[in-house]
Short mmCIF file of C-alpha atoms in Angstrom, two decimals:
data_model
loop_
_atom_site.label_atom_id
_atom_site.label_comp_id
_atom_site.label_asym_id
_atom_site.label_seq_id
_atom_site.Cartn_x
_atom_site.Cartn_y
_atom_site.Cartn_z
CA MET A 1 -205.00 34.56 -88.86
CA ASP A 2 -204.74 37.99 -87.20
CA ARG A 3 -204.40 40.60 -89.95
CA LYS A 4 -201.86 42.43 -87.81
CA THR A 5 -199.48 39.47 -87.91
CA ARG A 6 -198.29 36.80 -90.30
CA ILE A 7 -196.73 33.42 -89.59
CA GLU A 8 -193.01 33.01 -90.28
CA SER A 9 -190.95 29.94 -89.44
CA ASP A 10 -187.39 28.92 -88.69
CA SER A 11 -185.70 25.74 -87.49
CA LEU A 12 -187.41 26.06 -84.09
CA GLY A 13 -190.92 26.42 -85.48
CA GLU A 14 -193.49 29.09 -86.25
CA VAL A 15 -193.48 32.67 -84.98
CA LYS A 16 -195.98 35.50 -85.32
CA VAL A 17 -194.43 38.56 -86.97
CA PRO A 18 -196.05 42.02 -87.37
CA SER A 19 -197.55 42.15 -90.86
CA GLU A 20 -196.22 45.62 -91.66
CA HIS A 21 -192.60 44.59 -91.19
CA TYR A 22 -190.19 42.74 -93.48
CA TRP A 23 -188.25 40.89 -90.81
CA GLY A 24 -188.84 37.22 -90.12
CA ALA A 25 -188.86 34.58 -87.42
CA GLN A 26 -185.29 34.87 -86.14
CA THR A 27 -185.50 38.65 -85.81
CA GLN A 28 -188.77 38.33 -83.93
CA ARG A 29 -187.27 35.76 -81.56
CA SER A 30 -184.35 38.08 -80.86
CA LEU A 31 -186.72 40.95 -80.08
CA GLU A 32 -188.47 38.76 -77.54
CA ASN A 33 -185.36 37.13 -76.08
CA PHE A 34 -183.07 40.16 -75.73
CA LYS A 35 -185.04 42.93 -74.05
CA ILE A 36 -181.91 44.65 -72.82
CA GLY A 37 -181.35 48.39 -72.99
CA THR A 38 -182.15 50.72 -75.86
CA GLU A 39 -178.86 50.63 -77.78
CA LYS A 40 -179.79 49.57 -81.31
CA MET A 41 -177.36 48.35 -83.94
CA PRO A 42 -175.92 51.54 -85.51
CA GLU A 43 -177.17 52.56 -88.95
CA PRO A 44 -173.64 52.56 -90.47
CA LEU A 45 -173.37 48.88 -89.55
CA ILE A 46 -176.76 48.13 -91.09
CA LYS A 47 -175.68 49.86 -94.29
CA ALA A 48 -172.42 47.89 -94.25
CA LEU A 49 -174.26 44.59 -93.85
CA ALA A 50 -176.40 45.47 -96.86
CA ILE A 51 -173.19 46.19 -98.80
CA VAL A 52 -172.00 42.70 -97.85
CA LYS A 53 -175.21 41.16 -99.19
CA LEU A 54 -175.01 43.19 -102.40
CA ALA A 55 -171.39 42.24 -103.05
CA ALA A 56 -172.02 38.58 -102.17
CA ALA A 57 -175.01 38.39 -104.52
CA ARG A 58 -172.95 39.80 -107.38
CA VAL A 59 -170.16 37.28 -106.83
CA ASN A 60 -172.62 34.41 -106.37
CA MET A 61 -174.26 35.26 -109.69
CA LYS A 62 -170.85 35.48 -111.34
CA GLN A 63 -169.90 32.06 -109.98
CA GLY A 64 -173.27 30.54 -110.91
CA SER A 65 -174.24 29.86 -107.30
CA ILE A 66 -177.58 31.68 -107.63
CA ASP A 67 -179.48 32.48 -110.81
CA ASN A 68 -179.61 36.02 -112.12
CA LYS A 69 -183.31 36.56 -111.43
CA VAL A 70 -182.83 35.78 -107.76
CA GLY A 71 -179.53 37.65 -107.61
CA ASP A 72 -180.89 40.78 -109.26
CA ALA A 73 -183.80 40.93 -106.82
CA ILE A 74 -181.42 40.53 -103.88
CA CYS A 75 -179.23 43.31 -105.27
CA ALA A 76 -182.22 45.62 -105.72
CA ALA A 77 -183.42 45.00 -102.17
CA ALA A 78 -179.92 45.44 -100.77
CA ARG A 79 -179.57 48.74 -102.61
CA GLU A 80 -182.76 50.00 -100.99
CA VAL A 81 -181.43 49.09 -97.56
CA ILE A 82 -178.13 50.85 -98.34
CA ASP A 83 -180.12 53.95 -99.30
CA GLY A 84 -181.81 53.91 -95.89
CA LYS A 85 -185.32 53.06 -97.05
CA PHE A 86 -185.74 50.29 -94.48
CA ASN A 87 -183.96 51.62 -91.39
CA ASN A 88 -187.00 50.88 -89.21
CA GLU A 89 -186.73 47.19 -90.16
CA PHE A 90 -183.62 46.70 -88.00
CA PRO A 91 -184.84 46.93 -84.40
CA LEU A 92 -182.35 44.65 -82.63
CA VAL A 93 -180.24 45.81 -79.72
CA VAL A 94 -176.49 45.45 -79.39
CA TRP A 95 -176.94 43.09 -76.44
CA GLN A 96 -177.46 39.82 -78.32
CA THR A 97 -175.27 36.99 -79.51
CA GLY A 98 -171.61 38.02 -79.57
CA SER A 99 -171.21 37.01 -83.20
CA GLY A 100 -173.96 39.33 -84.41
CA THR A 101 -175.89 36.36 -85.83
CA GLN A 102 -179.32 37.81 -85.02
CA THR A 103 -178.52 41.02 -86.87
CA ASN A 104 -177.10 39.10 -89.84
CA MET A 105 -180.33 37.10 -89.99
CA ASN A 106 -182.34 40.30 -89.58
CA MET A 107 -180.64 41.54 -92.76
CA ASN A 108 -181.13 38.21 -94.55
CA GLU A 109 -184.84 38.17 -93.70
CA VAL A 110 -185.51 41.78 -94.68
CA ILE A 111 -183.70 41.47 -98.01
CA SER A 112 -185.33 38.11 -98.70
CA ASN A 113 -188.86 39.39 -98.06
CA ARG A 114 -188.29 42.63 -99.96
CA ALA A 115 -186.80 40.70 -102.91
CA ILE A 116 -189.79 38.32 -102.83
CA GLU A 117 -192.07 41.36 -102.90
CA ILE A 118 -190.16 42.81 -105.87
CA LEU A 119 -190.76 39.53 -107.73
CA GLY A 120 -194.47 39.57 -106.84
CA GLY A 121 -194.40 36.90 -104.13
CA ASN A 122 -195.75 36.77 -100.57
CA LEU A 123 -193.81 37.94 -97.52
CA GLY A 124 -192.77 35.05 -95.31
CA SER A 125 -193.03 32.45 -98.06
CA LYS A 126 -189.24 32.18 -98.50
CA SER A 127 -189.98 31.57 -102.17
CA PRO A 128 -188.48 32.16 -104.62
CA ILE A 129 -185.80 33.72 -102.38
CA HIS A 130 -184.70 32.10 -99.14
CA PRO A 131 -182.89 34.16 -96.44
CA ASN A 132 -180.28 31.44 -95.85
CA ASP A 133 -180.07 29.59 -99.14
CA HIS A 134 -179.87 32.69 -101.33
CA VAL A 135 -179.22 35.94 -99.42
CA ASN A 136 -176.70 34.27 -97.08
CA TYR A 137 -175.24 31.90 -99.68
CA GLY A 138 -171.53 31.22 -99.14
CA GLN A 139 -171.55 33.20 -95.92
CA SER A 140 -171.57 32.73 -92.16
CA SER A 141 -172.41 35.32 -89.53
CA ASN A 142 -168.89 34.67 -88.27
CA ASP A 143 -167.28 36.20 -91.36
CA THR A 144 -170.15 38.44 -92.49
CA PHE A 145 -170.48 40.45 -89.28
CA PRO A 146 -166.76 41.28 -88.84
CA THR A 147 -166.64 42.20 -92.52
CA ALA A 148 -169.52 44.63 -92.00
CA MET A 149 -167.73 45.98 -88.91
CA HIS A 150 -164.69 46.89 -91.00
CA ILE A 151 -166.74 48.38 -93.83
CA ALA A 152 -168.76 50.53 -91.43
CA ALA A 153 -165.68 51.76 -89.57
CA ALA A 154 -163.79 52.57 -92.78
CA GLU A 155 -166.69 54.49 -94.28
CA GLN A 156 -167.27 56.52 -91.13
CA ILE A 157 -163.57 57.32 -90.76
CA ASN A 158 -163.27 58.51 -94.35
CA CYS A 159 -166.62 60.26 -94.67
CA LEU A 160 -166.96 61.82 -91.21
CA LEU A 161 -163.95 61.83 -88.92
CA ILE A 162 -161.07 62.72 -91.23
CA PRO A 163 -162.93 65.63 -92.93
CA SER A 164 -163.94 67.04 -89.52
CA LEU A 165 -160.42 66.81 -88.12
CA GLU A 166 -158.97 68.32 -91.29
CA LYS A 167 -161.29 71.30 -90.99
CA LEU A 168 -160.29 71.78 -87.35
CA HIS A 169 -156.63 71.57 -88.31
CA LYS A 170 -157.07 74.17 -91.04
CA VAL A 171 -158.76 76.65 -88.70
CA LEU A 172 -156.14 76.12 -85.99
CA ASP A 173 -153.42 76.62 -88.59
CA ASN A 174 -155.07 79.89 -89.62
CA LYS A 175 -154.95 80.99 -85.99
CA VAL A 176 -151.21 80.28 -85.96
CA GLN A 177 -150.79 82.94 -88.64
CA GLU A 178 -153.30 85.30 -87.07
CA PHE A 179 -151.52 85.19 -83.69
CA LYS A 180 -147.91 84.83 -84.86
CA ASN A 181 -146.76 88.26 -83.66
CA ILE A 182 -148.51 88.28 -80.29
CA ILE A 183 -145.94 87.54 -77.58
CA LYS A 184 -147.31 86.12 -74.34
CA VAL A 185 -146.13 84.47 -71.17
CA GLY A 186 -145.63 80.72 -71.34
CA ARG A 187 -146.82 78.40 -68.60
CA THR A 188 -145.39 75.10 -67.37
CA HIS A 189 -146.64 73.26 -64.26
CA LEU A 190 -149.42 75.90 -64.26
CA GLN A 191 -146.72 78.41 -63.33
CA ASP A 192 -145.26 81.30 -65.31
CA ALA A 193 -142.52 80.34 -67.77
CA THR A 194 -140.52 81.94 -70.56
CA PRO A 195 -142.42 83.70 -73.35
CA LEU A 196 -143.67 82.43 -76.67
CA THR A 197 -146.15 83.72 -79.20
CA LEU A 198 -149.82 82.90 -79.10
CA GLY A 199 -149.29 81.59 -82.62
CA GLN A 200 -146.66 79.17 -81.39
CA GLU A 201 -149.02 77.96 -78.70
CA PHE A 202 -151.71 77.33 -81.29
CA SER A 203 -149.17 75.66 -83.58
CA GLY A 204 -148.90 72.96 -80.94
CA TYR A 205 -152.65 72.41 -81.10
CA ALA A 206 -152.59 72.32 -84.90
CA ALA A 207 -149.74 69.80 -84.85
CA GLN A 208 -151.63 67.58 -82.40
CA ILE A 209 -154.62 67.43 -84.73
CA LYS A 210 -152.43 66.85 -87.79
CA LYS A 211 -150.67 63.97 -86.07
CA GLY A 212 -154.04 62.64 -84.94
CA ILE A 213 -155.22 62.55 -88.55
CA GLU A 214 -152.05 60.75 -89.57
CA ARG A 215 -152.50 58.20 -86.79
CA VAL A 216 -156.10 57.50 -87.79
CA LYS A 217 -155.11 57.06 -91.43
CA SER A 218 -152.31 54.69 -90.44
CA THR A 219 -154.82 52.26 -88.90
CA LEU A 220 -156.93 51.98 -92.04
CA SER A 221 -154.71 49.39 -93.72
CA GLY A 222 -155.87 46.82 -91.16
CA ILE A 223 -159.49 47.95 -91.39
CA TYR A 224 -159.43 47.50 -95.17
CA GLU A 225 -158.79 43.75 -94.73
CA LEU A 226 -162.06 41.78 -94.88
CA ALA A 227 -162.90 38.50 -93.17
CA GLN A 228 -165.47 37.44 -95.77
CA GLY A 229 -164.72 34.02 -97.18
CA GLY A 230 -163.64 32.50 -93.88
CA THR A 231 -167.23 31.35 -93.13
CA ALA A 232 -167.62 29.57 -89.77
CA VAL A 233 -164.09 29.10 -88.42
CA GLY A 234 -161.80 30.51 -91.11
CA THR A 235 -161.49 27.47 -93.40
CA GLY A 236 -163.84 28.86 -96.05
CA LEU A 237 -166.25 25.91 -95.90
CA ASN A 238 -169.16 26.25 -98.39
CA THR A 239 -167.48 28.93 -100.51
CA LYS A 240 -166.17 28.54 -104.03
CA LYS A 241 -162.61 29.24 -105.06
CA GLY A 242 -162.01 32.94 -105.62
CA PHE A 243 -165.12 34.04 -103.72
CA ALA A 244 -163.23 35.98 -101.03
CA GLU A 245 -161.06 37.89 -103.48
CA ASP A 246 -163.94 38.66 -105.87
CA PHE A 247 -166.06 39.75 -102.92
CA ALA A 248 -163.42 42.22 -101.69
CA ARG A 249 -163.14 43.69 -105.18
CA GLU A 250 -166.92 44.18 -105.31
CA VAL A 251 -166.95 45.93 -101.94
CA ALA A 252 -164.13 48.17 -103.12
CA LYS A 253 -166.21 49.12 -106.18
CA ILE A 254 -169.31 49.81 -104.11
CA THR A 255 -167.56 51.92 -101.48
CA ASN A 256 -164.71 53.36 -103.55
CA LEU A 257 -162.35 52.30 -100.75
CA PRO A 258 -159.35 49.94 -101.15
CA PHE A 259 -160.71 46.84 -99.42
CA THR A 260 -158.85 43.55 -99.80
CA SER A 261 -159.38 40.00 -98.64
CA ALA A 262 -157.69 39.27 -95.31
CA GLY A 263 -154.64 37.08 -95.76
CA ASN A 264 -155.43 34.95 -92.72
CA LYS A 265 -159.13 34.32 -92.14
CA PHE A 266 -158.51 32.58 -88.81
CA GLU A 267 -157.13 35.80 -87.36
CA ALA A 268 -159.88 37.83 -89.02
CA LEU A 269 -162.59 35.81 -87.22
CA ALA A 270 -160.92 35.03 -83.92
CA ALA A 271 -159.55 38.52 -83.25
CA ASN A 272 -160.57 42.13 -83.69
CA ASP A 273 -157.11 43.62 -83.29
CA ALA A 274 -157.50 46.08 -86.17
CA LEU A 275 -160.54 47.63 -84.49
CA VAL A 276 -158.82 47.65 -81.09
CA GLU A 277 -155.93 49.50 -82.73
CA LEU A 278 -158.32 51.95 -84.36
CA SER A 279 -160.07 52.51 -81.04
CA GLY A 280 -156.71 53.17 -79.42
CA THR A 281 -156.01 55.81 -82.04
CA LEU A 282 -159.41 57.38 -81.44
CA ASN A 283 -158.54 57.39 -77.75
CA THR A 284 -155.31 59.25 -78.58
CA VAL A 285 -157.22 61.80 -80.66
CA ALA A 286 -159.63 62.25 -77.75
CA ALA A 287 -156.73 62.82 -75.36
CA GLY A 288 -155.35 65.52 -77.66
CA LEU A 289 -158.72 67.17 -78.13
CA MET A 290 -159.31 67.23 -74.39
CA LYS A 291 -155.96 68.95 -73.83
CA ILE A 292 -156.73 71.54 -76.51
CA ALA A 293 -160.27 72.21 -75.28
CA ASN A 294 -159.09 72.55 -71.68
CA ASP A 295 -156.29 74.93 -72.67
CA ILE A 296 -158.66 77.08 -74.68
CA ARG A 297 -161.25 77.38 -71.93
CA LEU A 298 -158.55 78.18 -69.36
CA LEU A 299 -156.96 80.78 -71.63
CA GLY A 300 -160.42 82.28 -72.08
CA SER A 301 -161.35 82.23 -68.40
CA GLY A 302 -162.67 85.45 -66.94
CA PRO A 303 -163.87 87.84 -68.16
CA ARG A 304 -162.22 89.88 -65.37
CA CYS A 305 -160.84 87.45 -62.82
CA GLY A 306 -159.33 84.71 -64.97
CA ILE A 307 -156.45 84.41 -67.42
CA GLY A 308 -158.44 86.07 -70.17
CA GLU A 309 -155.76 85.98 -72.88
CA ILE A 310 -158.26 84.93 -75.54
CA MET A 311 -161.91 85.75 -76.07
CA LEU A 312 -164.30 82.94 -76.98
CA PRO A 313 -167.47 83.36 -79.04
CA GLU A 314 -170.58 84.04 -76.97
CA ASN A 315 -173.10 81.48 -78.20
CA GLU A 316 -175.71 81.35 -75.45
CA PRO A 317 -176.42 82.57 -71.89
CA GLY A 318 -174.44 80.55 -69.37
CA SER A 319 -176.38 80.73 -66.15
CA SER A 320 -179.96 80.52 -64.94
CA ILE A 321 -179.12 82.61 -61.86
CA MET A 322 -176.14 84.85 -62.75
CA PRO A 323 -177.18 87.48 -65.32
CA GLY A 324 -174.76 88.13 -68.16
CA LYS A 325 -172.66 85.04 -67.55
CA VAL A 326 -171.33 83.27 -70.65
CA ASN A 327 -169.63 79.88 -70.35
CA PRO A 328 -167.15 77.97 -72.57
CA THR A 329 -169.85 75.47 -73.50
CA GLN A 330 -168.22 74.17 -76.68
CA CYS A 331 -165.06 73.29 -74.76
CA GLU A 332 -167.13 71.52 -72.12
CA ALA A 333 -169.02 69.53 -74.74
CA VAL A 334 -165.76 68.44 -76.38
CA THR A 335 -164.27 67.29 -73.08
CA MET A 336 -167.38 65.23 -72.32
CA VAL A 337 -167.14 63.61 -75.74
CA CYS A 338 -163.49 62.82 -75.09
CA THR A 339 -164.42 61.25 -71.77
CA GLN A 340 -166.96 59.00 -73.50
CA VAL A 341 -164.46 57.99 -76.19
CA MET A 342 -161.91 57.05 -73.54
CA GLY A 343 -164.53 54.93 -71.79
CA ASN A 344 -165.50 53.33 -75.10
CA HIS A 345 -161.89 52.31 -75.65
CA VAL A 346 -161.87 50.45 -72.34
CA ALA A 347 -164.90 48.44 -73.50
CA VAL A 348 -163.31 47.78 -76.90
CA THR A 349 -160.06 46.68 -75.25
CA ILE A 350 -161.84 44.22 -72.98
CA GLY A 351 -163.96 42.97 -75.88
CA GLY A 352 -160.95 42.56 -78.13
CA SER A 353 -159.07 40.57 -75.50
CA ASN A 354 -161.85 37.99 -75.27
CA GLY A 355 -161.49 36.26 -78.63
CA HIS A 356 -161.72 32.68 -77.38
CA PHE A 357 -160.53 30.00 -79.78
CA GLU A 358 -161.83 30.48 -83.35
CA LEU A 359 -164.27 33.35 -82.81
CA ASN A 360 -164.37 36.59 -80.87
CA VAL A 361 -167.89 36.89 -79.50
CA PHE A 362 -167.80 40.52 -78.36
CA LYS A 363 -168.27 41.87 -81.86
CA PRO A 364 -171.49 43.89 -81.39
CA VAL A 365 -170.20 45.81 -78.36
CA ILE A 366 -166.86 46.44 -80.09
CA ILE A 367 -168.37 47.94 -83.22
CA TYR A 368 -171.03 49.85 -81.28
CA ASN A 369 -168.37 51.63 -79.26
CA VAL A 370 -165.98 52.18 -82.17
CA LEU A 371 -168.72 53.70 -84.33
CA GLN A 372 -169.94 55.86 -81.47
CA SER A 373 -166.40 57.12 -80.86
CA ILE A 374 -165.94 57.95 -84.54
CA ARG A 375 -169.26 59.80 -84.72
CA LEU A 376 -168.78 61.69 -81.47
CA LEU A 377 -165.26 62.81 -82.37
CA ALA A 378 -166.35 63.83 -85.86
CA ASP A 379 -169.36 65.81 -84.66
CA ALA A 380 -167.53 67.38 -81.72
CA SER A 381 -164.54 68.40 -83.85
CA LEU A 382 -166.75 70.04 -86.46
CA ASN A 383 -168.90 71.79 -83.87
CA PHE A 384 -165.84 72.93 -81.92
CA THR A 385 -164.36 74.34 -85.12
CA GLU A 386 -167.45 76.20 -86.28
CA LYS A 387 -168.84 77.36 -82.94
CA CYS A 388 -165.65 78.11 -81.04
CA VAL A 389 -162.19 77.95 -82.61
CA ILE A 390 -162.96 79.95 -85.74
CA GLY A 391 -164.22 82.84 -83.59
CA ILE A 392 -161.39 82.98 -81.05
CA LYS A 393 -159.86 86.45 -80.68
CA ALA A 394 -156.70 87.49 -78.88
CA ASN A 395 -157.05 89.87 -75.92
CA GLU A 396 -153.81 91.67 -76.69
CA GLU A 397 -154.08 94.18 -73.87
CA ARG A 398 -154.46 91.44 -71.28
CA ILE A 399 -151.67 89.38 -72.87
CA LYS A 400 -149.28 92.34 -72.76
CA ASP A 401 -150.18 93.14 -69.17
CA LEU A 402 -149.51 89.56 -68.01
CA LEU A 403 -146.28 89.36 -70.00
CA ASN A 404 -144.93 92.50 -68.39
CA GLN A 405 -145.69 91.06 -64.96
CA SER A 406 -143.92 87.77 -65.61
CA LEU A 407 -140.88 87.04 -63.46
CA MET A 408 -139.66 84.43 -65.92
CA LEU A 409 -138.32 87.08 -68.27
CA VAL A 410 -135.39 86.98 -65.90
CA THR A 411 -134.28 83.73 -67.59
CA ILE A 412 -132.50 85.61 -70.36
CA LEU A 413 -130.20 87.18 -67.74
CA ASN A 414 -128.63 83.78 -66.97
CA THR A 415 -125.95 84.22 -69.62
CA HIS A 416 -125.21 87.79 -68.54
CA ILE A 417 -125.12 87.78 -64.74
CA GLY A 418 -125.42 84.06 -63.92
CA TYR A 419 -128.28 81.88 -62.71
CA ASP A 420 -127.89 82.74 -59.02
CA ASN A 421 -127.97 86.50 -59.56
CA ALA A 422 -130.92 86.19 -61.93
CA ALA A 423 -132.75 84.18 -59.25
CA LYS A 424 -132.06 86.93 -56.70
CA ILE A 425 -133.70 89.47 -59.00
CA ALA A 426 -136.78 87.28 -59.47
CA LYS A 427 -137.16 86.59 -55.75
CA LEU A 428 -136.82 90.25 -54.79
CA ALA A 429 -139.28 91.35 -57.46
CA TYR A 430 -141.81 88.80 -56.22
CA LYS A 431 -141.24 89.54 -52.53
CA GLU A 432 -141.54 93.31 -52.85
CA ASN A 433 -144.04 93.31 -55.73
CA ILE A 434 -141.78 95.38 -57.94
CA THR A 435 -140.68 94.93 -61.54
CA LEU A 436 -137.67 92.88 -62.55
CA LYS A 437 -136.00 96.03 -63.79
CA GLU A 438 -136.49 97.72 -60.43
CA ALA A 439 -135.21 94.65 -58.59
CA ALA A 440 -132.09 94.43 -60.78
CA ALA A 441 -131.29 98.06 -60.13
CA LYS A 442 -132.00 97.75 -56.40
CA LEU A 443 -129.57 94.82 -56.17
CA GLN A 444 -127.08 96.83 -58.26
CA LEU A 445 -126.70 93.92 -60.66
CA LEU A 446 -127.80 95.88 -63.72
CA THR A 447 -128.70 99.44 -64.53
CA GLU A 448 -132.15 100.10 -65.94
CA GLU A 449 -130.56 100.82 -69.32
CA GLU A 450 -128.66 97.52 -69.28
CA PHE A 451 -131.81 95.65 -68.27
CA GLU A 452 -133.85 97.17 -71.11
CA ARG A 453 -131.12 96.34 -73.61
CA ILE A 454 -130.95 92.69 -72.55
CA VAL A 455 -134.52 91.79 -71.57
CA LYS A 456 -136.50 91.86 -74.79
CA PRO A 457 -139.25 89.19 -74.92
CA GLU A 458 -139.22 89.12 -78.70
CA GLU A 459 -135.58 88.00 -78.65
CA MET A 460 -136.38 85.10 -76.35
CA LEU A 461 -138.41 83.35 -79.03
CA ARG A 462 -136.99 80.46 -81.05
CA TRP A 463 -139.79 80.05 -83.57
CA LEU A 464 -140.89 82.96 -85.70
CA PHE A 465 -142.14 81.55 -88.98
CA ASN A 466 -145.09 79.18 -88.79
CA GLY A 467 -143.78 77.92 -85.48
CA PHE A 468 -140.63 76.44 -87.01
CA VAL A 469 -136.95 77.35 -87.05
CA SER A 470 -133.80 76.21 -88.81
CA LEU A 471 -131.14 75.00 -86.42
CA SER A 472 -127.55 73.94 -86.93
CA ILE A 473 -125.40 71.80 -84.71
CA LYS A 474 -121.63 71.92 -84.76
CA VAL A 475 -120.52 68.31 -84.53
CA HIS A 476 -117.39 66.20 -84.24
CA CYS A 477 -116.98 62.73 -85.72
CA ILE A 478 -116.33 60.58 -82.65
CA ARG A 479 -115.94 57.23 -84.45
CA THR A 480 -116.02 56.09 -88.05
CA THR A 481 -115.79 52.59 -89.50
CA CYS A 482 -115.22 53.62 -93.10
CA PRO A 483 -111.86 54.39 -94.75
CA PRO A 484 -111.12 58.10 -95.15
CA ARG A 485 -111.59 57.87 -98.92
CA GLN A 486 -115.22 56.82 -98.33
CA SER A 487 -115.99 59.57 -95.86
CA PRO A 488 -118.98 61.60 -97.04
CA ASN A 489 -117.16 64.93 -96.89
CA ASN A 490 -120.00 66.74 -98.55
CA MET A 491 -122.21 65.82 -95.61
CA ILE A 492 -119.94 66.23 -92.62
CA SER A 493 -116.55 67.87 -92.32
CA SER A 494 -116.42 69.04 -88.74
CA GLY A 495 -118.95 71.60 -89.86
CA PHE A 496 -122.68 72.08 -89.57
CA ILE A 497 -125.60 69.71 -90.08
CA PRO A 498 -128.93 71.53 -90.52
CA PHE A 499 -131.77 69.71 -88.82
CA SER A 500 -135.28 70.20 -87.53
CA ASN A 501 -136.50 68.15 -84.59
CA LYS A 502 -134.33 65.16 -85.61
CA LEU A 503 -132.39 62.72 -83.48
CA VAL A 504 -128.79 63.73 -82.95
CA THR A 505 -127.49 60.16 -83.18
CA THR A 506 -127.63 58.67 -86.67
CA ALA A 507 -126.30 55.72 -88.64
CA ILE A 508 -125.57 55.45 -92.35
CA PRO A 509 -124.00 52.61 -94.40
CA ASP A 510 -120.32 52.08 -93.51
CA LEU A 511 -120.38 55.08 -91.20
CA THR A 512 -121.47 55.26 -87.59
CA LEU A 513 -121.46 58.67 -86.05
CA LEU A 514 -122.05 59.72 -82.52
CA LEU A 515 -122.81 63.38 -82.74
CA ARG A 516 -121.84 65.52 -79.80
CA ILE A 517 -123.46 68.89 -79.56
CA ASN A 518 -120.82 71.54 -78.96
CA GLU A 519 -122.75 74.62 -79.87
CA LEU A 520 -126.40 75.31 -80.65
CA PHE A 521 -127.01 78.18 -83.01
CA LEU A 522 -130.31 79.87 -83.72
CA LEU A 523 -130.19 80.85 -87.36
CA LYS A 524 -132.20 83.66 -88.77
CA PRO A 525 -135.18 81.96 -90.47
CA SER A 526 -136.07 82.82 -94.00
CA PRO A 527 -139.64 82.70 -95.32
CA GLY A 528 -140.47 79.34 -96.89
#
């Protein structure tokens, strides 16, 4: 026999396998049969599969399905795979069977051969540890692979994405405070609008990221449900009673995450809705990040001929032909990542919709794209935070100059001279390239002193503390179904209901209120 190879066998016969590797016949066949692309199974999925084998071995020993000597060797080998010692033993591409069977067998073969080696046996002998009879005992690729998909996604979300987004949120929130007193012109439809503070503008970005984190976390309950124990079609054939529940508890111990056994194994095998939902949330995060990155690079455009309201960190030269040019490269990188994540979600959506009968067979492409989206968003968010957002400075001189040129300051005159007269001032100022104050005086609608008394940008702001404000609405009770003696007078008595961004129509037991806004008051905020 060639010293560079050894003979391994499976149900189809013998196969030559490279001697230096731990994989077996089925892995080798897959290498030869699926020479498609270069996209390998992601390392987080490989680690998750090893966690499955470790947890299964522990439960199988507990239930007496495999003896402790065999089980301990399997556990030791699985631990080494989890620690990344055998990453080069998992060469298979994503483009294989849609159930991930080849990769499951790749894991079974590597753990089997390594466990045999630990016990002093010969690689490829399948003795005393068989890849199917021992490593894969009580399992099917159909429940093992989707279980590994959920474990991998959950670990990456908790270890990578959420911490990165939380750091970005913290830095954006710091910018809210840093910029809270800098009044600037607002923009809607890419046109000048009424003023706000730069801090308020950044509070919107911070809120987007915070809500993105909340959305991601909200999807984890479905990801924490594991398919293991359903075996081939969801019936649990070839498993012992309690295996699925004990398995989930073992995975929870290994990962320190709250995994549980899926309540319906038929759904867990036939569909991947939890991952489609997660991907949709990642898509939403990407949409928010793209908006933020685009805003920041537009606000930083210039240095002389753009908006130029903020100054971005200068990390590297921007042009091979234009000396001194510096580009918003971090923003551009983020937007490209977001584009990829959005494309990934399309693939995940199509894959998730193709769960025919008892098994979805688009599992490898689904998890490949989900894990890539998680990793890209995590890396991009962290990089964006550290290389761009944290170093953003306000160009206060430019901001003040643009604010003073804004025609939309005229909006505050509506309640003093009427909308039509205010519009006349704005149109004349624009037409003759004069200030609003000069236009008002020229039209004899206001004196310069009156204009200066009324038009104060700082008094046009609604949010002053952390981007929030306390509002009150004077309301009337339009209809009530409860007797007067049950009326909650302490809550409503034709008075004021404080609220913050809440719906104006509400319902409470025995009382239905339609609240009509009569007056909107801006109360003076108090710290805290």
